[in-house]
Short mmCIF file of C-alpha atoms in Angstrom, two decimals:
data_model
loop_
_atom_site.label_atom_id
_atom_site.label_comp_id
_atom_site.label_asym_id
_atom_site.label_seq_id
_atom_site.Cartn_x
_atom_site.Cartn_y
_atom_site.Cartn_z
CA MET A 1 28.39 8.61 -27.44
CA SER A 2 28.47 8.07 -23.65
CA SER A 3 24.80 7.08 -23.75
CA PRO A 4 24.53 3.29 -24.26
CA ARG A 5 21.37 3.67 -26.35
CA TYR A 6 22.84 6.22 -28.76
CA PHE A 7 26.18 4.45 -28.90
CA TYR A 8 24.37 1.27 -29.96
CA SER A 9 22.56 3.13 -32.73
CA ILE A 10 25.63 4.96 -34.04
CA ALA A 11 27.79 1.82 -33.89
CA THR A 12 25.21 -0.09 -35.92
CA SER A 13 25.43 2.48 -38.72
CA LEU A 14 29.25 2.66 -38.66
CA ILE A 15 30.06 -1.06 -38.70
CA PRO A 16 29.36 -1.71 -42.42
CA TRP A 17 31.43 1.34 -43.47
CA PHE A 18 34.38 0.34 -41.31
CA LEU A 19 34.19 -3.30 -42.34
CA VAL A 20 33.86 -2.83 -46.11
CA SER A 21 36.43 -0.03 -46.42
CA GLY A 22 38.84 -1.94 -44.19
CA LEU A 23 38.56 -5.14 -46.22
CA ILE A 24 39.02 -3.25 -49.52
CA LEU A 25 42.20 -1.58 -48.25
CA MET A 26 43.53 -4.83 -46.81
CA VAL A 27 42.98 -6.73 -50.06
CA ALA A 28 44.58 -3.92 -52.10
CA GLY A 29 47.52 -3.73 -49.68
CA LEU A 30 48.11 -7.48 -49.70
CA ILE A 31 47.92 -7.83 -53.48
CA ASN A 32 50.30 -4.94 -54.10
CA GLY A 33 52.61 -5.88 -51.25
CA LEU A 34 52.88 -9.56 -52.08
CA PHE A 35 52.94 -9.42 -55.88
CA TYR A 36 53.97 -5.95 -57.07
CA ALA A 37 56.34 -4.53 -54.46
CA PRO A 38 60.00 -5.20 -55.33
CA PRO A 39 62.02 -7.58 -53.14
CA ASP A 40 64.18 -6.05 -50.44
CA TYR A 41 67.86 -5.76 -51.38
CA GLN A 42 68.92 -7.59 -48.20
CA GLN A 43 65.96 -9.71 -47.11
CA GLY A 44 64.62 -10.63 -50.52
CA ASP A 45 60.98 -11.72 -50.53
CA ALA A 46 61.09 -12.55 -46.80
CA PHE A 47 60.40 -8.87 -46.06
CA ARG A 48 56.82 -9.29 -47.31
CA ILE A 49 55.72 -10.61 -43.93
CA ILE A 50 55.73 -6.97 -42.78
CA TYR A 51 52.34 -6.55 -44.50
CA VAL A 52 50.86 -8.72 -41.77
CA HIS A 53 53.36 -8.23 -38.96
CA VAL A 54 53.50 -4.44 -38.84
CA PRO A 55 49.70 -3.84 -38.86
CA SER A 56 49.28 -6.58 -36.23
CA ALA A 57 51.93 -5.05 -33.97
CA TYR A 58 50.43 -1.60 -34.45
CA ILE A 59 46.91 -2.78 -33.56
CA SER A 60 48.22 -4.70 -30.55
CA MET A 61 49.58 -1.47 -29.04
CA MET A 62 46.73 0.73 -30.24
CA ALA A 63 44.12 -1.59 -28.72
CA TYR A 64 45.86 -1.55 -25.34
CA SER A 65 46.28 2.23 -25.50
CA LEU A 66 42.56 2.53 -26.23
CA MET A 67 41.78 0.26 -23.29
CA ALA A 68 44.00 2.35 -21.00
CA PHE A 69 42.28 5.56 -22.11
CA ALA A 70 38.85 3.97 -21.61
CA ALA A 71 39.92 2.70 -18.17
CA PHE A 72 40.98 6.22 -17.17
CA VAL A 73 37.67 7.66 -18.39
CA ALA A 74 35.70 4.92 -16.64
CA LEU A 75 37.44 5.40 -13.30
CA ILE A 76 37.42 9.21 -13.30
CA TRP A 77 34.04 10.01 -14.88
CA ARG A 78 32.28 6.65 -14.29
CA ILE A 79 31.08 6.42 -17.89
CA LYS A 80 29.64 2.92 -18.30
CA ILE A 81 30.24 2.69 -22.03
CA ALA A 82 34.00 2.90 -21.39
CA HIS A 83 33.97 -0.44 -19.57
CA ALA A 84 32.08 -1.99 -22.49
CA VAL A 85 34.78 -0.72 -24.88
CA ILE A 86 37.48 -2.33 -22.74
CA VAL A 87 35.66 -5.66 -22.66
CA GLY A 88 35.21 -5.53 -26.43
CA ALA A 89 38.82 -4.59 -27.19
CA ALA A 90 40.69 -7.05 -24.95
CA PRO A 91 40.25 -10.32 -26.92
CA LEU A 92 40.89 -8.51 -30.21
CA GLY A 93 44.05 -6.95 -28.86
CA ALA A 94 45.22 -10.32 -27.55
CA TRP A 95 44.73 -11.97 -30.93
CA PHE A 96 46.58 -9.21 -32.80
CA THR A 97 49.41 -9.40 -30.26
CA PHE A 98 49.64 -13.15 -30.76
CA LEU A 99 49.67 -12.64 -34.55
CA ALA A 100 52.44 -10.04 -34.23
CA LEU A 101 54.54 -12.43 -32.14
CA LEU A 102 53.86 -15.36 -34.49
CA THR A 103 54.76 -13.47 -37.68
CA GLY A 104 57.78 -11.94 -35.95
CA SER A 105 59.04 -15.40 -35.06
CA ILE A 106 58.48 -16.67 -38.60
CA TRP A 107 60.48 -13.71 -39.94
CA GLY A 108 63.17 -14.08 -37.27
CA ARG A 109 64.02 -17.69 -38.13
CA PRO A 110 65.64 -16.92 -41.52
CA MET A 111 66.82 -13.40 -40.58
CA TRP A 112 68.23 -14.01 -37.08
CA GLY A 113 68.70 -17.76 -37.23
CA THR A 114 66.31 -18.35 -34.33
CA TRP A 115 62.56 -18.41 -33.72
CA TRP A 116 62.89 -16.42 -30.51
CA GLU A 117 65.48 -14.25 -28.78
CA TRP A 118 64.82 -13.63 -25.08
CA GLY A 119 67.44 -10.91 -24.99
CA ASP A 120 65.55 -8.74 -27.47
CA PRO A 121 63.63 -6.05 -25.52
CA ARG A 122 60.87 -5.56 -28.07
CA LEU A 123 60.06 -9.26 -28.28
CA THR A 124 59.90 -9.70 -24.51
CA SER A 125 57.90 -6.50 -23.92
CA GLU A 126 55.43 -7.50 -26.66
CA LEU A 127 55.07 -10.92 -25.02
CA LEU A 128 54.45 -9.16 -21.70
CA MET A 129 51.62 -7.25 -23.33
CA LEU A 130 50.00 -10.53 -24.40
CA PHE A 131 50.16 -11.64 -20.76
CA LEU A 132 48.55 -8.33 -19.72
CA TYR A 133 45.66 -8.95 -22.10
CA LEU A 134 45.24 -12.50 -20.80
CA GLY A 135 45.58 -11.31 -17.21
CA TYR A 136 42.86 -8.72 -17.70
CA MET A 137 40.46 -11.30 -19.15
CA ALA A 138 41.29 -13.82 -16.41
CA LEU A 139 40.72 -11.22 -13.69
CA ARG A 140 37.33 -10.24 -15.11
CA ALA A 141 36.27 -13.87 -15.40
CA SER A 142 37.22 -14.54 -11.77
CA LEU A 143 35.07 -11.73 -10.34
CA PRO A 144 31.30 -12.37 -10.38
CA ASN A 145 30.45 -8.84 -9.23
CA LEU A 146 30.31 -6.60 -12.32
CA ALA A 147 31.16 -3.33 -10.56
CA GLN A 148 34.14 -4.89 -8.80
CA ALA A 149 35.34 -6.54 -12.00
CA ASP A 150 35.11 -3.23 -13.86
CA LYS A 151 37.07 -1.32 -11.23
CA LEU A 152 39.86 -3.82 -10.52
CA SER A 153 40.42 -4.74 -14.16
CA ALA A 154 40.56 -1.04 -15.13
CA ILE A 155 43.26 -0.48 -12.50
CA LEU A 156 45.22 -3.45 -13.88
CA ILE A 157 45.03 -1.98 -17.39
CA LEU A 158 46.35 1.39 -16.22
CA ILE A 159 49.26 -0.25 -14.40
CA GLY A 160 50.10 -2.28 -17.51
CA ALA A 161 50.02 0.81 -19.73
CA ILE A 162 53.61 1.57 -18.71
CA ASN A 163 54.57 -1.23 -21.10
CA ILE A 164 53.37 0.68 -24.18
CA PRO A 165 56.22 3.26 -24.31
CA ILE A 166 58.66 0.48 -23.41
CA ILE A 167 57.58 -1.48 -26.52
CA HIS A 168 57.70 1.60 -28.74
CA PHE A 169 61.10 2.92 -27.64
CA SER A 170 62.77 -0.39 -26.79
CA VAL A 171 64.83 -0.47 -30.00
CA GLU A 172 66.15 3.03 -29.20
CA TRP A 173 66.73 2.59 -25.46
CA TRP A 174 68.51 -0.78 -25.56
CA THR A 175 70.61 -2.90 -27.90
CA SER A 176 68.17 -4.89 -30.00
CA LEU A 177 68.13 -7.32 -32.88
CA HIS A 178 64.82 -5.84 -33.90
CA GLN A 179 64.72 -3.43 -36.82
CA GLY A 180 64.57 0.25 -35.82
CA PRO A 181 61.93 2.81 -36.89
CA THR A 182 61.14 2.74 -40.59
CA LEU A 183 57.93 4.74 -41.06
CA LEU A 184 58.15 7.28 -38.23
CA LYS A 185 61.72 8.32 -38.91
CA ALA A 186 63.40 11.71 -39.13
CA GLY A 187 63.66 12.67 -42.79
CA GLY A 188 60.69 10.54 -43.83
CA PRO A 189 60.03 6.81 -44.22
CA ALA A 190 63.11 4.76 -45.04
CA ILE A 191 61.27 2.50 -47.47
CA ASP A 192 60.63 2.53 -51.20
CA SER A 193 57.26 3.98 -52.21
CA LEU A 194 56.28 0.74 -53.96
CA MET A 195 56.67 -1.00 -50.59
CA LEU A 196 55.35 1.90 -48.51
CA TYR A 197 51.90 2.46 -50.03
CA PRO A 198 50.74 -1.18 -49.69
CA LEU A 199 51.99 -1.13 -46.09
CA LEU A 200 50.04 2.06 -45.33
CA ALA A 201 46.96 0.53 -46.96
CA MET A 202 47.34 -2.55 -44.76
CA ILE A 203 47.77 -0.47 -41.59
CA ILE A 204 44.75 1.74 -42.31
CA GLY A 205 42.67 -1.19 -43.55
CA THR A 206 43.50 -3.33 -40.51
CA THR A 207 42.66 -0.41 -38.22
CA LEU A 208 39.24 -0.01 -39.84
CA TYR A 209 38.67 -3.77 -39.70
CA PHE A 210 39.62 -3.75 -36.02
CA GLY A 211 37.24 -0.84 -35.51
CA SER A 212 34.35 -2.78 -37.04
CA LEU A 213 35.03 -5.82 -34.84
CA LEU A 214 35.36 -3.60 -31.78
CA LEU A 215 32.02 -1.96 -32.47
CA VAL A 216 30.34 -5.35 -32.91
CA ARG A 217 31.77 -6.66 -29.63
CA THR A 218 31.06 -3.43 -27.75
CA LYS A 219 27.46 -3.42 -29.00
CA ALA A 220 27.01 -6.92 -27.62
CA GLU A 221 28.52 -5.91 -24.27
CA VAL A 222 26.35 -2.79 -24.08
CA LEU A 223 23.23 -4.83 -24.79
CA ASN A 224 24.21 -7.35 -22.12
CA ARG A 225 24.77 -4.60 -19.53
CA GLU A 226 21.56 -2.77 -20.45
CA LYS A 227 19.35 -5.83 -20.89
CA ASN A 228 16.97 -4.67 -18.17
CA SER A 229 16.51 -1.19 -19.63
CA ARG A 230 13.42 -0.39 -21.69
CA TRP A 231 15.32 0.41 -24.90
CA ALA A 232 17.33 -2.83 -24.70
CA LYS A 233 14.20 -4.90 -24.06
CA LYS A 234 12.58 -3.26 -27.04
CA MET A 235 15.68 -4.01 -29.13
CA LEU A 236 15.69 -7.65 -28.07
CA LEU A 237 11.97 -8.38 -28.03
CA GLY A 238 10.75 -5.99 -30.70
CA ASP A 239 7.01 -6.22 -31.18
CA GLN A 240 6.66 -8.73 -28.33
CA LEU A 241 7.29 -6.01 -25.73
#
C-alpha cells in the first residue's frame, strides 16, 4: 500500500464497497433512530440529534488521529503516500468537526439554555481541533515548496495531536456540562438497545462513508504528486501515451 501505483489501484476497487455499504448503514440508522427508537425519558425527541452528532464527533477525532499517525509515518519512514492521506483527510475532518460543533450547539440550546458555553472543556477543545484543521490547510497553502509543506505541516499535526486525549477525557478530567461516556462505559453501554443499534449503524456507516471520500481524495492527491511518472501518465492519457 506504500506504493502510489498499487495504492491507486486498490483504492479504486475499495471505494464502491465503502460508499455503498456506508450509505446503506447510514440510511438504516437514520430511519430507525428518527422514527422507531423511543424518546428519551429526560430529553424527549431532542436526543435524536445524537444520530448525527455522535458519528460526526467520532469522525472528527478519528480523522485527526489518522492524520497524526500518517504524519509520524511520513516523517520517520518518508513514505510519500502518507502525506497524500493527510492532504485527503484534512478537509473531511474539518467538515465533520464543524458538523459536530453545529449539531452540539443545536442540541445545547434546549438542553443547556444556550447555544455555546465557553466554560465547557469538550466544546472548547473540539473548537480548537477545528482551528488545527484550518491551520494545517492554511500552512500548506502558504508554502509553494511541496517537500517543505509536507514536513512543516506534518510537524504541526503531531503537535496538535495532544488535543485528542484532551477532547476524549475532558468530561472526566474537568467539570463539564457535556454528557459523560455512554457507549464506552464500564458495565456496557448506558443506552436502550432500540436507541443503541441505530447509533452503532450510523457510526459504522459514517466511518465507511468517510473512508470512501478519503480514498477518492487521496487518489486525486496521489495522481497529482505522481503526474510525471509513467504509470500516472498512462492513467491520465490512456491510449494517447
